[in-house]
PDB file of C-alpha atoms in Angstrom:
ATOM      1  CA  MET A   1      27.180  17.757   6.849  1.00  0.00           C
ATOM      2  CA  LYS A   2      26.138  14.815   4.697  1.00  0.00           C
ATOM      3  CA  ALA A   3      22.625  13.465   5.156  1.00  0.00           C
ATOM      4  CA  ILE A   4      23.985   9.945   5.589  1.00  0.00           C
ATOM      5  CA  GLU A   5      26.221  11.168   8.420  1.00  0.00           C
ATOM      6  CA  LYS A   6      23.329  12.947  10.132  1.00  0.00           C
ATOM      7  CA  ILE A   7      21.156   9.847   9.860  1.00  0.00           C
ATOM      8  CA  ARG A   8      23.833   7.539  11.231  1.00  0.00           C
ATOM      9  CA  GLU A   9      24.746   9.951  14.006  1.00  0.00           C
ATOM     10  CA  ALA A  10      21.122  10.331  15.047  1.00  0.00           C
ATOM     11  CA  LEU A  11      20.343   6.623  14.942  1.00  0.00           C
ATOM     12  CA  ASP A  12      23.521   5.708  16.824  1.00  0.00           C
ATOM     13  CA  GLY A  13      22.574   8.136  19.567  1.00  0.00           C
ATOM     14  CA  ARG A  14      18.940   7.119  19.855  1.00  0.00           C
ATOM     15  CA  GLY A  15      19.103   3.338  19.887  1.00  0.00           C
ATOM     16  CA  ASP A  16      16.442   0.836  18.881  1.00  0.00           C
ATOM     17  CA  GLU A  17      13.733   2.461  20.992  1.00  0.00           C
ATOM     18  CA  GLY A  18      14.648   6.083  20.240  1.00  0.00           C
ATOM     19  CA  GLU A  19      13.053   8.739  18.094  1.00  0.00           C
ATOM     20  CA  PRO A  20      12.815   8.239  14.336  1.00  0.00           C
ATOM     21  CA  VAL A  21      14.835  10.410  11.979  1.00  0.00           C
ATOM     22  CA  PHE A  22      12.691  12.314   9.508  1.00  0.00           C
ATOM     23  CA  SER A  23      13.158  14.687   6.592  1.00  0.00           C
ATOM     24  CA  PHE A  24      11.002  16.860   4.332  1.00  0.00           C
ATOM     25  CA  GLU A  25      10.870  17.264   0.559  1.00  0.00           C
ATOM     26  CA  PHE A  26       9.777  20.385  -1.314  1.00  0.00           C
ATOM     27  CA  PHE A  27       9.528  21.228  -4.986  1.00  0.00           C
ATOM     28  CA  THR A  28      11.052  24.272  -6.656  1.00  0.00           C
ATOM     29  CA  PRO A  29       8.493  26.993  -7.391  1.00  0.00           C
ATOM     30  CA  ARG A  30       7.915  27.935 -11.003  1.00  0.00           C
ATOM     31  CA  LYS A  31       8.304  31.653 -10.365  1.00  0.00           C
ATOM     32  CA  LYS A  32      10.900  33.661  -8.475  1.00  0.00           C
ATOM     33  CA  ALA A  33       8.048  35.542  -6.853  1.00  0.00           C
ATOM     34  CA  ASP A  34       7.048  32.372  -4.980  1.00  0.00           C
ATOM     35  CA  VAL A  35      10.493  31.703  -3.503  1.00  0.00           C
ATOM     36  CA  ASN A  36      10.092  33.721  -0.306  1.00  0.00           C
ATOM     37  CA  ALA A  37       6.738  32.127   0.526  1.00  0.00           C
ATOM     38  CA  LEU A  38       8.287  28.683   0.207  1.00  0.00           C
ATOM     39  CA  LEU A  39      11.266  29.704   2.329  1.00  0.00           C
ATOM     40  CA  ASP A  40       8.841  30.886   5.012  1.00  0.00           C
ATOM     41  CA  LEU A  41       7.078  27.508   4.882  1.00  0.00           C
ATOM     42  CA  ILE A  42      10.378  25.636   5.122  1.00  0.00           C
ATOM     43  CA  GLY A  43      11.362  27.809   8.070  1.00  0.00           C
ATOM     44  CA  ARG A  44       8.165  26.845   9.903  1.00  0.00           C
ATOM     45  CA  LEU A  45       8.730  23.141   9.262  1.00  0.00           C
ATOM     46  CA  VAL A  46      12.411  23.238  10.192  1.00  0.00           C
ATOM     47  CA  VAL A  47      11.534  24.064  13.807  1.00  0.00           C
ATOM     48  CA  HIS A  48      10.300  20.459  14.075  1.00  0.00           C
ATOM     49  CA  GLY A  49      13.866  19.191  13.689  1.00  0.00           C
ATOM     50  CA  PRO A  50      14.247  17.358  10.351  1.00  0.00           C
ATOM     51  CA  ALA A  51      17.619  15.755   9.701  1.00  0.00           C
ATOM     52  CA  PHE A  52      17.604  17.456   6.293  1.00  0.00           C
ATOM     53  CA  CYS A  53      15.305  18.927   3.671  1.00  0.00           C
ATOM     54  CA  ASP A  54      15.548  18.370  -0.064  1.00  0.00           C
ATOM     55  CA  LEU A  55      14.405  20.363  -3.063  1.00  0.00           C
ATOM     56  CA  THR A  56      13.457  19.009  -6.463  1.00  0.00           C
ATOM     57  CA  TRP A  57      15.168  20.089  -9.677  1.00  0.00           C
ATOM     58  CA  ARG A  58      12.961  21.836 -12.234  1.00  0.00           C
ATOM     59  CA  THR A  59      14.080  21.144 -15.792  1.00  0.00           C
ATOM     60  CA  GLY A  60      14.269  24.180 -18.051  1.00  0.00           C
ATOM     61  CA  SER A  61      16.641  27.005 -18.885  1.00  0.00           C
ATOM     62  CA  LEU A  62      19.660  28.329 -16.998  1.00  0.00           C
ATOM     63  CA  ALA A  63      17.273  30.818 -15.396  1.00  0.00           C
ATOM     64  CA  THR A  64      15.189  27.885 -14.165  1.00  0.00           C
ATOM     65  CA  ASP A  65      18.343  26.263 -12.792  1.00  0.00           C
ATOM     66  CA  ASP A  66      19.108  29.465 -10.925  1.00  0.00           C
ATOM     67  CA  ILE A  67      15.771  29.444  -9.103  1.00  0.00           C
ATOM     68  CA  THR A  68      16.641  26.023  -7.663  1.00  0.00           C
ATOM     69  CA  LEU A  69      20.245  27.013  -6.956  1.00  0.00           C
ATOM     70  CA  ASP A  70      19.197  30.230  -5.200  1.00  0.00           C
ATOM     71  CA  MET A  71      16.600  28.311  -3.194  1.00  0.00           C
ATOM     72  CA  VAL A  72      18.934  25.616  -1.899  1.00  0.00           C
ATOM     73  CA  GLY A  73      21.588  28.196  -1.045  1.00  0.00           C
ATOM     74  CA  LYS A  74      19.068  30.100   1.072  1.00  0.00           C
ATOM     75  CA  MET A  75      17.772  26.904   2.654  1.00  0.00           C
ATOM     76  CA  GLN A  76      21.296  25.955   3.724  1.00  0.00           C
ATOM     77  CA  ASN A  77      22.566  29.357   4.807  1.00  0.00           C
ATOM     78  CA  ALA A  78      19.561  31.526   5.673  1.00  0.00           C
ATOM     79  CA  VAL A  79      17.007  29.017   6.949  1.00  0.00           C
ATOM     80  CA  GLY A  80      19.838  26.945   8.426  1.00  0.00           C
ATOM     81  CA  VAL A  81      18.727  23.423   7.517  1.00  0.00           C
ATOM     82  CA  GLU A  82      20.940  20.722   6.079  1.00  0.00           C
ATOM     83  CA  THR A  83      19.949  20.779   2.423  1.00  0.00           C
ATOM     84  CA  MET A  84      19.905  18.227  -0.389  1.00  0.00           C
ATOM     85  CA  MET A  85      19.398  19.235  -4.012  1.00  0.00           C
ATOM     86  CA  HIS A  86      17.936  16.975  -6.675  1.00  0.00           C
ATOM     87  CA  LEU A  87      19.888  16.960  -9.931  1.00  0.00           C
ATOM     88  CA  THR A  88      18.741  15.290 -13.131  1.00  0.00           C
ATOM     89  CA  CYS A  89      20.305  14.490 -16.504  1.00  0.00           C
ATOM     90  CA  THR A  90      17.321  15.802 -18.469  1.00  0.00           C
ATOM     91  CA  ASN A  91      18.535  18.398 -21.017  1.00  0.00           C
ATOM     92  CA  MET A  92      21.733  18.746 -19.011  1.00  0.00           C
ATOM     93  CA  PRO A  93      25.124  18.777 -20.765  1.00  0.00           C
ATOM     94  CA  VAL A  94      28.038  18.069 -18.459  1.00  0.00           C
ATOM     95  CA  GLN A  95      29.083  21.702 -18.187  1.00  0.00           C
ATOM     96  CA  ARG A  96      25.620  22.597 -16.928  1.00  0.00           C
ATOM     97  CA  ILE A  97      25.696  19.751 -14.420  1.00  0.00           C
ATOM     98  CA  ASP A  98      29.044  20.994 -13.138  1.00  0.00           C
ATOM     99  CA  ARG A  99      27.776  24.563 -13.011  1.00  0.00           C
ATOM    100  CA  ALA A 100      25.084  23.414 -10.589  1.00  0.00           C
ATOM    101  CA  LEU A 101      27.425  21.258  -8.525  1.00  0.00           C
ATOM    102  CA  ASP A 102      30.086  23.971  -8.304  1.00  0.00           C
ATOM    103  CA  ARG A 103      27.479  26.474  -7.181  1.00  0.00           C
ATOM    104  CA  ILE A 104      26.072  24.357  -4.371  1.00  0.00           C
ATOM    105  CA  LYS A 105      29.565  23.366  -3.266  1.00  0.00           C
ATOM    106  CA  SER A 106      30.428  27.058  -2.938  1.00  0.00           C
ATOM    107  CA  ASP A 107      27.299  27.434  -0.786  1.00  0.00           C
ATOM    108  CA  GLY A 108      28.413  24.669   1.557  1.00  0.00           C
ATOM    109  CA  ILE A 109      25.795  22.153   0.425  1.00  0.00           C
ATOM    110  CA  ARG A 110      27.055  18.578   0.651  1.00  0.00           C
ATOM    111  CA  ASN A 111      24.069  16.537  -0.520  1.00  0.00           C
ATOM    112  CA  VAL A 112      22.796  15.646  -3.982  1.00  0.00           C
ATOM    113  CA  LEU A 113      19.993  13.335  -5.066  1.00  0.00           C
ATOM    114  CA  ALA A 114      21.200  12.055  -8.442  1.00  0.00           C
ATOM    115  CA  LEU A 115      18.463  11.167 -10.930  1.00  0.00           C
ATOM    116  CA  ARG A 116      18.060  10.459 -14.606  1.00  0.00           C
ATOM    117  CA  GLY A 117      14.906  12.534 -14.680  1.00  0.00           C
ATOM    118  CA  ASP A 118      11.834  12.292 -16.862  1.00  0.00           C
ATOM    119  CA  PRO A 119      11.726  12.957 -20.596  1.00  0.00           C
ATOM    120  CA  PRO A 120      10.945  16.571 -21.476  1.00  0.00           C
ATOM    121  CA  THR A 121       7.294  17.409 -22.060  1.00  0.00           C
ATOM    122  CA  GLY A 122       6.121  15.961 -25.357  1.00  0.00           C
ATOM    123  CA  GLN A 123       8.997  13.493 -25.599  1.00  0.00           C
ATOM    124  CA  LEU A 124       8.007   9.866 -25.048  1.00  0.00           C
ATOM    125  CA  LYS A 125      11.459   8.472 -24.366  1.00  0.00           C
ATOM    126  CA  PHE A 126      14.442   9.864 -22.492  1.00  0.00           C
ATOM    127  CA  VAL A 127      17.241  10.802 -24.906  1.00  0.00           C
ATOM    128  CA  PRO A 128      20.463  12.292 -23.485  1.00  0.00           C
ATOM    129  CA  VAL A 129      21.567  15.617 -24.914  1.00  0.00           C
ATOM    130  CA  PRO A 130      24.973  15.845 -26.650  1.00  0.00           C
ATOM    131  CA  ASP A 131      27.762  15.873 -24.046  1.00  0.00           C
ATOM    132  CA  GLY A 132      25.231  14.750 -21.438  1.00  0.00           C
ATOM    133  CA  TYR A 133      24.501  11.628 -19.431  1.00  0.00           C
ATOM    134  CA  GLY A 134      21.848   9.031 -20.100  1.00  0.00           C
ATOM    135  CA  SER A 135      21.310   7.572 -16.648  1.00  0.00           C
ATOM    136  CA  GLY A 136      21.382   8.203 -12.951  1.00  0.00           C
ATOM    137  CA  LEU A 137      24.273   5.732 -12.734  1.00  0.00           C
ATOM    138  CA  ASP A 138      26.340   7.881 -15.081  1.00  0.00           C
ATOM    139  CA  LEU A 139      25.556  10.928 -12.956  1.00  0.00           C
ATOM    140  CA  VAL A 140      26.589   9.167  -9.735  1.00  0.00           C
ATOM    141  CA  LYS A 141      29.888   8.142 -11.353  1.00  0.00           C
ATOM    142  CA  HIS A 142      30.522  11.658 -12.612  1.00  0.00           C
ATOM    143  CA  ILE A 143      29.926  13.241  -9.216  1.00  0.00           C
ATOM    144  CA  ARG A 144      32.239  10.776  -7.494  1.00  0.00           C
ATOM    145  CA  ASP A 145      34.928  11.034 -10.190  1.00  0.00           C
ATOM    146  CA  LYS A 146      35.002  14.836 -10.258  1.00  0.00           C
ATOM    147  CA  TYR A 147      34.139  15.797  -6.676  1.00  0.00           C
ATOM    148  CA  GLY A 148      35.547  12.849  -4.756  1.00  0.00           C
ATOM    149  CA  ASP A 149      33.996  12.382  -1.329  1.00  0.00           C
ATOM    150  CA  TYR A 150      32.727  15.948  -0.939  1.00  0.00           C
ATOM    151  CA  PHE A 151      29.097  15.169  -1.724  1.00  0.00           C
ATOM    152  CA  GLY A 152      26.830  12.665  -0.097  1.00  0.00           C
ATOM    153  CA  ILE A 153      24.968  11.069  -2.992  1.00  0.00           C
ATOM    154  CA  THR A 154      21.400   9.860  -2.627  1.00  0.00           C
ATOM    155  CA  VAL A 155      19.580   7.852  -5.291  1.00  0.00           C
ATOM    156  CA  ALA A 156      15.956   6.866  -5.797  1.00  0.00           C
ATOM    157  CA  GLY A 157      14.560   3.437  -5.009  1.00  0.00           C
ATOM    158  CA  TYR A 158      11.405   2.059  -6.600  1.00  0.00           C
ATOM    159  CA  PRO A 159       9.639  -0.505  -4.397  1.00  0.00           C
ATOM    160  CA  GLU A 160       7.290  -1.478  -7.243  1.00  0.00           C
ATOM    161  CA  GLY A 161       9.855  -1.040 -10.019  1.00  0.00           C
ATOM    162  CA  HIS A 162      10.587   2.077 -12.048  1.00  0.00           C
ATOM    163  CA  PRO A 163       7.491   3.397 -13.861  1.00  0.00           C
ATOM    164  CA  ASP A 164       9.239   2.614 -17.157  1.00  0.00           C
ATOM    165  CA  VAL A 165       9.118  -1.136 -16.422  1.00  0.00           C
ATOM    166  CA  ILE A 166       5.634  -1.392 -14.915  1.00  0.00           C
ATOM    167  CA  GLY A 167       3.454  -3.246 -17.381  1.00  0.00           C
ATOM    168  CA  SER A 168      -0.101  -2.689 -18.529  1.00  0.00           C
ATOM    169  CA  ASN A 169      -1.213  -5.004 -15.703  1.00  0.00           C
ATOM    170  CA  GLY A 170       0.158  -2.533 -13.161  1.00  0.00           C
ATOM    171  CA  VAL A 171       3.177  -4.585 -12.049  1.00  0.00           C
ATOM    172  CA  ALA A 172       6.758  -5.094 -13.157  1.00  0.00           C
ATOM    173  CA  SER A 173       7.745  -8.542 -14.357  1.00  0.00           C
ATOM    174  CA  ASP A 174       9.984 -10.587 -12.075  1.00  0.00           C
ATOM    175  CA  GLU A 175      12.841 -10.168 -14.543  1.00  0.00           C
ATOM    176  CA  ASP A 176      12.430  -6.404 -14.744  1.00  0.00           C
ATOM    177  CA  TYR A 177      12.187  -6.121 -10.966  1.00  0.00           C
ATOM    178  CA  LYS A 178      15.409  -8.128 -10.508  1.00  0.00           C
ATOM    179  CA  ASN A 179      17.123  -5.958 -13.113  1.00  0.00           C
ATOM    180  CA  GLU A 180      15.992  -2.873 -11.214  1.00  0.00           C
ATOM    181  CA  LEU A 181      17.549  -4.209  -8.010  1.00  0.00           C
ATOM    182  CA  ALA A 182      20.795  -5.014  -9.809  1.00  0.00           C
ATOM    183  CA  TYR A 183      20.874  -1.520 -11.314  1.00  0.00           C
ATOM    184  CA  LEU A 184      20.256   0.070  -7.918  1.00  0.00           C
ATOM    185  CA  LYS A 185      23.160  -1.915  -6.481  1.00  0.00           C
ATOM    186  CA  ARG A 186      25.386  -0.637  -9.294  1.00  0.00           C
ATOM    187  CA  LYS A 187      24.522   2.927  -8.291  1.00  0.00           C
ATOM    188  CA  VAL A 188      25.371   2.192  -4.665  1.00  0.00           C
ATOM    189  CA  ASP A 189      28.598   0.474  -5.669  1.00  0.00           C
ATOM    190  CA  ALA A 190      29.451   3.531  -7.800  1.00  0.00           C
ATOM    191  CA  GLY A 191      29.248   5.815  -4.787  1.00  0.00           C
ATOM    192  CA  ALA A 192      25.666   6.405  -3.661  1.00  0.00           C
ATOM    193  CA  ASP A 193      25.357   6.172   0.115  1.00  0.00           C
ATOM    194  CA  LEU A 194      21.627   6.646   0.705  1.00  0.00           C
ATOM    195  CA  ILE A 195      18.378   5.542  -0.968  1.00  0.00           C
ATOM    196  CA  ILE A 196      15.049   7.398  -0.737  1.00  0.00           C
ATOM    197  CA  THR A 197      12.099   5.559  -2.219  1.00  0.00           C
ATOM    198  CA  GLN A 198       9.390   6.588  -4.587  1.00  0.00           C
ATOM    199  CA  LEU A 199       6.006   7.066  -2.919  1.00  0.00           C
ATOM    200  CA  PHE A 200       3.930   3.964  -2.189  1.00  0.00           C
ATOM    201  CA  PHE A 201       0.718   3.105  -0.362  1.00  0.00           C
ATOM    202  CA  ASP A 202       1.225  -0.613   0.255  1.00  0.00           C
ATOM    203  CA  THR A 203       3.637  -0.834   3.169  1.00  0.00           C
ATOM    204  CA  ASP A 204       4.217  -4.561   2.628  1.00  0.00           C
ATOM    205  CA  ILE A 205       5.617  -3.812  -0.838  1.00  0.00           C
ATOM    206  CA  PHE A 206       8.102  -1.376   0.699  1.00  0.00           C
ATOM    207  CA  LEU A 207       9.207  -3.833   3.389  1.00  0.00           C
ATOM    208  CA  LYS A 208       9.663  -6.562   0.766  1.00  0.00           C
ATOM    209  CA  PHE A 209      11.725  -4.137  -1.321  1.00  0.00           C
ATOM    210  CA  VAL A 210      14.030  -3.428   1.617  1.00  0.00           C
ATOM    211  CA  ASN A 211      14.506  -7.147   2.225  1.00  0.00           C
ATOM    212  CA  ASP A 212      15.144  -7.766  -1.484  1.00  0.00           C
ATOM    213  CA  CYS A 213      17.762  -4.999  -1.492  1.00  0.00           C
ATOM    214  CA  ARG A 214      19.525  -6.588   1.459  1.00  0.00           C
ATOM    215  CA  GLN A 215      19.468  -9.954  -0.308  1.00  0.00           C
ATOM    216  CA  VAL A 216      21.396  -8.537  -3.285  1.00  0.00           C
ATOM    217  CA  GLY A 217      23.988  -6.870  -1.064  1.00  0.00           C
ATOM    218  CA  ILE A 218      22.687  -3.290  -0.729  1.00  0.00           C
ATOM    219  CA  THR A 219      23.560  -2.280   2.822  1.00  0.00           C
ATOM    220  CA  CYS A 220      23.046   1.502   2.905  1.00  0.00           C
ATOM    221  CA  PRO A 221      19.996   3.040   4.620  1.00  0.00           C
ATOM    222  CA  ILE A 222      16.753   2.869   2.623  1.00  0.00           C
ATOM    223  CA  VAL A 223      14.436   5.703   3.582  1.00  0.00           C
ATOM    224  CA  PRO A 224      10.706   5.313   2.837  1.00  0.00           C
ATOM    225  CA  GLY A 225       9.109   8.179   0.928  1.00  0.00           C
ATOM    226  CA  ILE A 226       5.722   8.941   2.497  1.00  0.00           C
ATOM    227  CA  MET A 227       3.130  11.091   0.714  1.00  0.00           C
ATOM    228  CA  PRO A 228       0.264  12.147   2.994  1.00  0.00           C
ATOM    229  CA  ILE A 229      -2.756  12.482   0.699  1.00  0.00           C
ATOM    230  CA  ALA A 230      -3.814  16.129   0.812  1.00  0.00           C
ATOM    231  CA  THR A 231      -6.240  16.270  -2.131  1.00  0.00           C
ATOM    232  CA  TYR A 232      -7.828  13.605  -4.287  1.00  0.00           C
ATOM    233  CA  LYS A 233      -6.729  15.371  -7.456  1.00  0.00           C
ATOM    234  CA  GLY A 234      -3.110  15.433  -6.309  1.00  0.00           C
ATOM    235  CA  PHE A 235      -3.293  11.802  -5.236  1.00  0.00           C
ATOM    236  CA  ALA A 236      -4.710  10.723  -8.607  1.00  0.00           C
ATOM    237  CA  ARG A 237      -2.107  12.724 -10.512  1.00  0.00           C
ATOM    238  CA  MET A 238       0.900  11.410  -8.601  1.00  0.00           C
ATOM    239  CA  THR A 239      -0.189   7.777  -8.556  1.00  0.00           C
ATOM    240  CA  SER A 240      -0.772   8.002 -12.317  1.00  0.00           C
ATOM    241  CA  ILE A 241       2.653   9.527 -12.998  1.00  0.00           C
ATOM    242  CA  CYS A 242       4.442   7.079 -10.701  1.00  0.00           C
ATOM    243  CA  ARG A 243       2.203   4.148 -11.655  1.00  0.00           C
ATOM    244  CA  THR A 244       1.764   3.415  -7.986  1.00  0.00           C
ATOM    245  CA  LYS A 245      -0.296   0.459  -6.795  1.00  0.00           C
ATOM    246  CA  ILE A 246      -3.354   1.609  -4.888  1.00  0.00           C
ATOM    247  CA  PRO A 247      -4.534  -0.987  -2.366  1.00  0.00           C
ATOM    248  CA  ALA A 248      -8.226  -1.855  -2.641  1.00  0.00           C
ATOM    249  CA  GLU A 249      -8.940  -0.576   0.860  1.00  0.00           C
ATOM    250  CA  VAL A 250      -7.435   2.822   0.007  1.00  0.00           C
ATOM    251  CA  SER A 251      -9.543   3.118  -3.141  1.00  0.00           C
ATOM    252  CA  ALA A 252     -12.629   2.076  -1.211  1.00  0.00           C
ATOM    253  CA  ALA A 253     -11.997   4.686   1.469  1.00  0.00           C
ATOM    254  CA  LEU A 254     -11.329   7.516  -0.969  1.00  0.00           C
ATOM    255  CA  GLU A 255     -14.026   6.955  -3.567  1.00  0.00           C
ATOM    256  CA  PRO A 256     -17.018   8.137  -1.493  1.00  0.00           C
ATOM    257  CA  ILE A 257     -15.156  11.198  -0.136  1.00  0.00           C
ATOM    258  CA  LYS A 258     -13.114  12.262  -3.177  1.00  0.00           C
ATOM    259  CA  ASP A 259     -15.090  15.508  -3.586  1.00  0.00           C
ATOM    260  CA  ASN A 260     -14.735  16.436   0.091  1.00  0.00           C
ATOM    261  CA  ASP A 261     -11.302  18.024   0.519  1.00  0.00           C
ATOM    262  CA  GLU A 262     -11.383  18.022   4.302  1.00  0.00           C
ATOM    263  CA  ALA A 263     -12.396  14.355   4.483  1.00  0.00           C
ATOM    264  CA  VAL A 264      -9.693  13.395   1.988  1.00  0.00           C
ATOM    265  CA  ARG A 265      -7.064  15.303   3.954  1.00  0.00           C
ATOM    266  CA  ASN A 266      -8.120  13.686   7.225  1.00  0.00           C
ATOM    267  CA  TYR A 267      -8.029  10.243   5.650  1.00  0.00           C
ATOM    268  CA  GLY A 268      -4.604  11.024   4.181  1.00  0.00           C
ATOM    269  CA  ILE A 269      -3.314  11.898   7.637  1.00  0.00           C
ATOM    270  CA  HIS A 270      -4.774   8.689   9.086  1.00  0.00           C
ATOM    271  CA  LEU A 271      -3.316   6.538   6.296  1.00  0.00           C
ATOM    272  CA  GLY A 272       0.076   8.226   6.446  1.00  0.00           C
ATOM    273  CA  THR A 273       0.189   7.787  10.205  1.00  0.00           C
ATOM    274  CA  GLU A 274      -0.658   4.086  10.042  1.00  0.00           C
ATOM    275  CA  MET A 275       1.953   3.523   7.312  1.00  0.00           C
ATOM    276  CA  CYS A 276       4.625   5.265   9.376  1.00  0.00           C
ATOM    277  CA  LYS A 277       3.738   3.283  12.496  1.00  0.00           C
ATOM    278  CA  LYS A 278       4.010  -0.016  10.615  1.00  0.00           C
ATOM    279  CA  ILE A 279       7.355   0.948   9.082  1.00  0.00           C
ATOM    280  CA  LEU A 280       8.787   2.044  12.413  1.00  0.00           C
ATOM    281  CA  ALA A 281       7.527  -1.152  14.067  1.00  0.00           C
ATOM    282  CA  SER A 282       9.515  -3.127  11.477  1.00  0.00           C
ATOM    283  CA  GLY A 283      12.733  -1.606  12.811  1.00  0.00           C
ATOM    284  CA  ILE A 284      13.250   1.076  10.142  1.00  0.00           C
ATOM    285  CA  LYS A 285      13.703   4.393  11.924  1.00  0.00           C
ATOM    286  CA  THR A 286      13.784   6.862   9.036  1.00  0.00           C
ATOM    287  CA  LEU A 287      10.912   8.676   7.306  1.00  0.00           C
ATOM    288  CA  HIS A 288      10.972  11.046   4.326  1.00  0.00           C
ATOM    289  CA  ILE A 289       7.825  13.155   3.985  1.00  0.00           C
ATOM    290  CA  TYR A 290       6.775  14.448   0.581  1.00  0.00           C
ATOM    291  CA  THR A 291       5.195  17.778   1.541  1.00  0.00           C
ATOM    292  CA  PHE A 292       4.218  19.024  -1.946  1.00  0.00           C
ATOM    293  CA  ASN A 293       4.865  22.441  -0.399  1.00  0.00           C
ATOM    294  CA  LYS A 294       2.016  21.981   2.079  1.00  0.00           C
ATOM    295  CA  GLU A 295       2.459  22.213   5.825  1.00  0.00           C
ATOM    296  CA  ALA A 296      -0.610  20.848   7.560  1.00  0.00           C
ATOM    297  CA  SER A 297      -0.657  17.181   6.525  1.00  0.00           C
ATOM    298  CA  ALA A 298       3.089  16.675   6.943  1.00  0.00           C
ATOM    299  CA  VAL A 299       3.070  18.024  10.482  1.00  0.00           C
ATOM    300  CA  ALA A 300      -0.177  16.250  11.388  1.00  0.00           C
ATOM    301  CA  VAL A 301       1.274  12.840  10.451  1.00  0.00           C
ATOM    302  CA  LEU A 302       4.433  13.383  12.477  1.00  0.00           C
ATOM    303  CA  MET A 303       2.477  14.665  15.477  1.00  0.00           C
ATOM    304  CA  VAL A 304       0.559  11.390  15.697  1.00  0.00           C
ATOM    305  CA  VAL A 305       3.465   9.050  14.958  1.00  0.00           C
ATOM    306  CA  PRO A 306       5.112   8.237  18.322  1.00  0.00           C
ATOM    307  CA  ASN A 307       8.380   9.971  19.232  1.00  0.00           C
ATOM    308  CA  THR A 308       8.689  12.151  16.146  1.00  0.00           C
ATOM    309  CA  LEU A 309       7.490  15.584  17.270  1.00  0.00           C
TER     310      LEU A 309
END
């Protein structure tokens, strides 16, 4: 079943005051030896009732592709959770893209998160490979053109602007931000039916982004991506990669405890919970939890947020 259909079905049945719809994200392990441990973790989290779970795509060789493809097949058919696979254009000629899509279709998976992807390590700028695609928009078009309506297609939304357009001052220019919204609408018009956002820590920025999307005619669900802070090192790494704005109050809370893992984790749970509560109070009833393959913080946030677990 498509993620968009599960979300709409759940929300239609729960009403304005009903339970939120939530989902979990995991990343593909680097080694085959780590696959079973991750499947066990996913199995434990699935008992909490996510609408779907998604798995990131790890760029590399065909053998690397196969780790992701084996994982999502087992998630769908052994763990028994509706599964979404990320797919990027990075180092991916069309035949390799279709190899992945054909494989997950044969496994009964109906959900893809279509992304451009990041430049390979050591490469400063994304350059498409010969017979490949240069953008997430191209990938969305290809999936729709070749596979029709079989797949539900999700795309990424960037409440602060894509990292590529965020300036040295930490913000995207008004022009770049408007261009980002227009580009996102083109992806939706090309066949994407769901948006999951990049992580953020300023909830007002996310709510403004949703309103701005509606103003330009984007009507599909926009699901907030929530990253409970589990470690200070992980937080610093991800906010640097994503060029995420860190509110002053978050920096002030983390600085004195950054070397205390337990204190950081507890603060991350508190912050994640408060963000989720504010989002749900705004009328948005969907949450996407970035687990980073960790169980405790993801479950702790949902246990405190009303009507989730």
